[in-house]
């Protein structure tokens, strides 16, 4: 039987068992199972890793439990700005959208950039325009709206006012030490600081790898901030020589450390295993810098790694035998 | 005497001696000399690599000879959209702007993102807004306007009409095989296909490395296309462990190959020299894929590499003894 496998994440952060209700935990696990199964079903029928990655991510984008697609967080102006990227390990082709506002499934937006344009990355209105021209399903702001996300924005704006009253900052300016606090709680459905992003990496029966990532970004985001999710090499990378990777975490650290490609480079150039390379990047490089987060990765043999240096990471995986794992906390 | 050195580029492409007038060649060489000298003077007085990189790039941004800052090419809507990034090899901090329209010197925009915000990348209007709030010099569209660039846009739009008349494409859609042709001639001052970008990498007396890149993008650019120039890891990378790199070329290939960081990874993980690593990436990886372009790089010992797989690359370097090279063609 040909080998294949799939792994997904739904964001990492301060996800604590004590602050999660049994009912909510059940909802998260059910949606993670549904997502990983959607990709698994495609792979088991001989479908491509790319199709599996897109299908799994769409399940998470369509759920308001996760900060991507429907239920994305709001930026400072009270709007949704979504980022996504996808990469094909066979061809090294890649696509990404940054700051999209109307594409129902941003991961599909990234995919049409890859498959239907000669470019890799489209941003802002242009990303929406291209997706519309390509016939993707578009939505009004009301579709993406989630009341809890809206309340999060109001809370953070209130906190920001308090912070500014006690600092010498100019209006709109937040000291870096405060910024993490102000931006971080992008998901108060559970509790604590979370980096809401979803992603998937898959190996298909033909031995091809693919990875994708999608996010609603940071609550109260300003200045058109772009994180690592739409950046090929940082948030997403796939190469049939080595592995496929999707990241979630404090995006700035993931960009500076070129995290997704670094896992591949450590495997290709230093001969590390997937387990060693992902551990090296998440625990030995990111963690000492304060770069909170995690990643999911899969190699050409179907080995899977899901390391994170935060309290928890929503994650699930499934191998060719249909054996699945769905986890939230450290174990 | 402490070691220091600096290297710059002004874009790579089909730059042929036959199609360049002696007068124009003189202008290019004079501006390249002025740029590399601006950074050299800072380094020789004990200034930082970051200051040198910014100063050298500003000279090129301020000249309409190069496709960055003043004299940037026009996008499909007849507007300038500029991208830039900068990275500090000592701290691994980085900053970038994508799609900025009003920052007089986009490299300064990238630098304030790095130094005055907790983020790495700002895009679109937000990038301009942040730069304005930080007190950077802003300009109206008239400042960036260059008549020759405007004529290039009109020519390409005419070509595009012809292409579409003979294809089954939907309006606004260009087949990938045509797109390179339609987008590529971003600089008809000389002749032929060019990738107009400017960049600099420097080593200062304290042993710190820095790199930066700035571009006006592609003529007739659509959908908010983002190339490699503002992408940390692809267009720009610096790390005191290894090297500082700035790229110029067909951006999509540079993103998919995570070019700037790959040079660093080959040095750190495979023990390659700067010469070996840059040759490997530009000649053995990019060229076989059709990824046209080049890069400049400097290592911690002040070694310099300026490989390119196109006919020419505007480039110059200067070492601690004040010895300089200013070149355009293959030699």
XYZ file of N, CA and C in Angstrom, chain A residues 87 92-94 116-123 126-127 130 133-134 173 176 179 183 218 222-226 231-233 237 252 255-256 258 261-262 265-266 269-270 285, chain B residues 87 92-94 116-123 126-127 130 133-134 173 176 179 183 218 222-226 231-233 237 252 255-256 258 261-262 265-266 269-270 285:
252
model
N 2.071 25.979 -1.081
C 3.251 25.646 -1.884
C 3.218 24.171 -2.265
N 7.805 23.322 -6.714
C 8.227 24.516 -5.972
C 7.415 25.751 -6.377
N 6.281 25.553 -7.021
C 5.400 26.683 -7.304
C 4.707 27.062 -5.993
N 4.356 28.334 -5.889
C 3.743 28.821 -4.653
C 2.817 29.980 -4.953
N -2.933 30.210 -11.574
C -3.523 30.978 -12.669
C -2.824 32.307 -12.922
N -1.743 32.568 -12.243
C -0.984 33.797 -12.518
C 0.488 33.425 -12.594
N 1.295 34.294 -13.202
C 2.733 34.026 -13.231
C 3.414 34.510 -11.953
N 2.633 34.967 -10.964
C 3.206 35.581 -9.766
C 3.067 34.678 -8.549
N 3.643 35.103 -7.438
C 3.552 34.343 -6.197
C 2.638 35.029 -5.185
N 2.695 36.353 -5.115
C 2.009 37.035 -4.013
C 1.244 38.265 -4.487
N -0.041 38.313 -4.126
C -0.862 39.487 -4.394
C -1.324 40.056 -3.059
N -1.416 41.401 -2.996
C -1.784 42.010 -1.720
C -2.946 42.979 -1.877
N -5.979 44.173 -4.757
C -5.580 43.415 -5.938
C -5.802 41.923 -5.755
N -5.547 41.427 -4.545
C -5.738 39.997 -4.266
C -7.213 39.632 -4.420
N -8.251 39.801 -8.207
C -7.805 38.640 -8.980
C -8.660 37.413 -8.665
N -11.951 37.711 -10.390
C -11.808 37.458 -11.830
C -11.672 35.962 -12.129
N -11.088 35.250 -11.187
C -10.891 33.820 -11.377
C -12.118 33.003 -10.980
N 0.644 54.903 18.438
C 1.946 54.263 18.590
C 1.974 53.456 19.876
N 7.012 48.576 21.612
C 7.120 47.145 21.328
C 6.792 46.249 22.521
N 3.145 46.021 22.722
C 2.420 45.627 21.518
C 1.975 44.175 21.564
N -1.805 43.142 21.093
C -2.226 42.442 19.893
C -2.555 40.980 20.138
N -3.706 39.540 13.361
C -3.754 39.951 14.766
C -4.924 40.909 14.995
N -2.559 47.079 12.816
C -2.480 48.399 12.164
C -1.491 48.396 11.016
N -1.556 49.446 10.241
C -0.559 49.742 9.211
C -0.389 48.623 8.181
N -1.445 47.845 7.962
C -1.329 46.786 6.967
C -0.261 45.774 7.324
N -0.110 45.520 8.641
C 0.910 44.561 9.084
C 0.748 43.207 8.397
N 1.844 42.662 7.907
C 1.840 41.332 7.320
C 2.684 40.421 8.212
N 4.003 34.444 3.819
C 5.384 34.541 3.350
C 5.964 33.146 3.084
N 6.224 32.873 1.805
C 6.846 31.599 1.432
C 8.255 31.577 2.033
N 8.580 30.474 2.705
C 9.876 30.377 3.382
C 9.754 30.628 4.870
N 6.294 26.279 3.563
C 7.308 25.820 2.610
C 7.073 24.340 2.314
N 6.462 37.778 13.556
C 7.697 38.522 13.325
C 8.928 37.637 13.560
N 9.307 35.265 10.629
C 9.865 35.884 9.424
C 11.382 36.032 9.571
N 11.816 36.625 10.678
C 13.253 36.874 10.866
C 14.059 35.583 10.831
N 13.104 32.847 9.139
C 12.796 32.122 7.897
C 12.484 30.655 8.257
N 11.410 27.434 5.758
C 12.512 26.982 4.907
C 13.691 26.482 5.730
N 13.878 27.039 6.927
C 15.012 26.606 7.749
C 14.904 25.120 8.105
N 16.134 23.359 5.087
C 17.585 23.535 4.913
C 18.371 22.668 5.892
N 17.884 22.566 7.121
C 18.575 21.726 8.115
C 18.536 20.257 7.697
N 20.788 20.208 4.095
C 22.210 20.568 4.168
C 22.947 19.938 5.351
N 22.203 19.675 6.451
C 22.860 19.090 7.619
C 22.481 17.634 7.838
N 16.073 27.538 18.504
C 16.232 28.854 17.875
C 15.137 29.821 18.334
N 17.713 44.520 6.857
C 17.915 43.574 7.950
C 19.263 43.819 8.606
N 19.318 40.349 14.018
C 18.327 39.671 13.168
C 17.005 40.423 13.122
N 17.019 41.687 13.534
C 15.810 42.495 13.369
C 15.690 42.873 11.888
N 14.451 43.066 11.456
C 14.231 43.366 10.046
C 12.991 44.230 9.881
N 11.073 51.181 14.881
C 10.053 51.903 15.645
C 8.742 51.158 15.762
N 8.680 49.946 15.291
C 7.463 49.156 15.474
C 7.869 47.767 15.944
N 6.921 47.018 16.514
C 7.233 45.646 16.914
C 7.080 44.671 15.744
N 6.808 45.201 14.552
C 6.504 44.343 13.412
C 7.648 44.305 12.409
N 7.501 43.478 11.391
C 8.507 43.371 10.341
C 8.020 43.993 9.036
N 6.742 43.801 8.701
C 6.292 44.185 7.366
C 4.953 44.920 7.391
N 4.926 46.098 6.759
C 3.683 46.849 6.584
C 3.403 46.969 5.097
N 2.118 46.902 4.737
C 1.787 46.949 3.313
C 0.760 48.023 2.999
N -1.178 51.471 4.830
C -0.682 51.400 6.200
C 0.801 51.714 6.283
N 1.567 51.269 5.303
C 3.009 51.524 5.288
C 3.269 53.022 5.175
N 2.216 54.789 8.528
C 3.193 54.618 9.595
C 4.423 55.501 9.352
N 3.622 59.034 10.212
C 3.559 59.214 11.669
C 4.949 59.278 12.288
N 5.886 58.591 11.674
C 7.254 58.560 12.191
C 8.083 59.746 11.705
N -6.355 39.429 -17.965
C -5.644 38.194 -17.701
C -4.580 37.964 -18.776
N 0.715 33.099 -18.338
C 2.066 33.155 -17.756
C 3.172 33.296 -18.801
N 3.348 36.826 -19.761
C 3.434 37.810 -18.687
C 4.849 38.349 -18.526
N 5.638 42.211 -18.696
C 6.047 42.931 -17.498
C 7.521 43.323 -17.525
N 7.423 45.971 -10.996
C 7.321 45.688 -12.428
C 6.395 46.682 -13.106
N 0.006 44.279 -11.760
C -1.420 44.211 -11.395
C -1.630 43.475 -10.086
N -2.854 43.619 -9.568
C -3.318 42.828 -8.422
C -2.434 42.975 -7.176
N -1.764 44.121 -7.046
C -0.937 44.310 -5.854
C 0.175 43.282 -5.751
N 0.715 42.881 -6.917
C 1.787 41.881 -6.932
C 2.955 42.317 -6.042
N 3.416 41.396 -5.210
C 4.587 41.633 -4.367
C 5.701 40.719 -4.847
N 10.621 40.864 0.866
C 10.480 39.607 1.599
C 11.809 39.231 2.265
N 11.796 39.263 3.598
C 12.982 38.852 4.356
C 13.198 37.363 4.094
N 14.439 37.004 3.748
C 14.750 35.608 3.422
C 14.828 35.399 1.919
N 18.625 39.412 3.293
C 18.908 38.674 4.527
C 20.272 39.088 5.057
N 9.614 36.174 -8.574
C 8.890 34.953 -8.234
C 9.864 33.789 -7.988
N 11.547 34.221 -4.634
C 10.706 33.877 -3.483
C 10.659 32.363 -3.312
N 10.354 31.652 -4.391
C 10.204 30.184 -4.303
C 11.493 29.525 -3.834
N 13.724 31.062 -1.860
C 14.159 31.685 -0.605
C 15.652 32.046 -0.724
N 18.212 33.878 2.093
C 18.506 33.026 3.240
C 19.224 31.754 2.816
N 18.962 31.282 1.610
C 19.608 30.048 1.164
C 21.134 30.211 1.095
N 22.231 29.802 4.607
C 22.088 28.409 5.064
C 23.182 27.518 4.486
N 23.527 27.735 3.221
C 24.595 26.941 2.599
C 25.935 27.190 3.293
N 25.293 25.741 7.235
C 25.023 24.311 7.399
C 25.929 23.413 6.568
N 26.394 23.936 5.414
C 27.242 23.095 4.559
C 28.695 23.541 4.561
N 21.108 26.696 -9.047
C 19.688 26.559 -8.688
C 18.809 27.437 -9.571
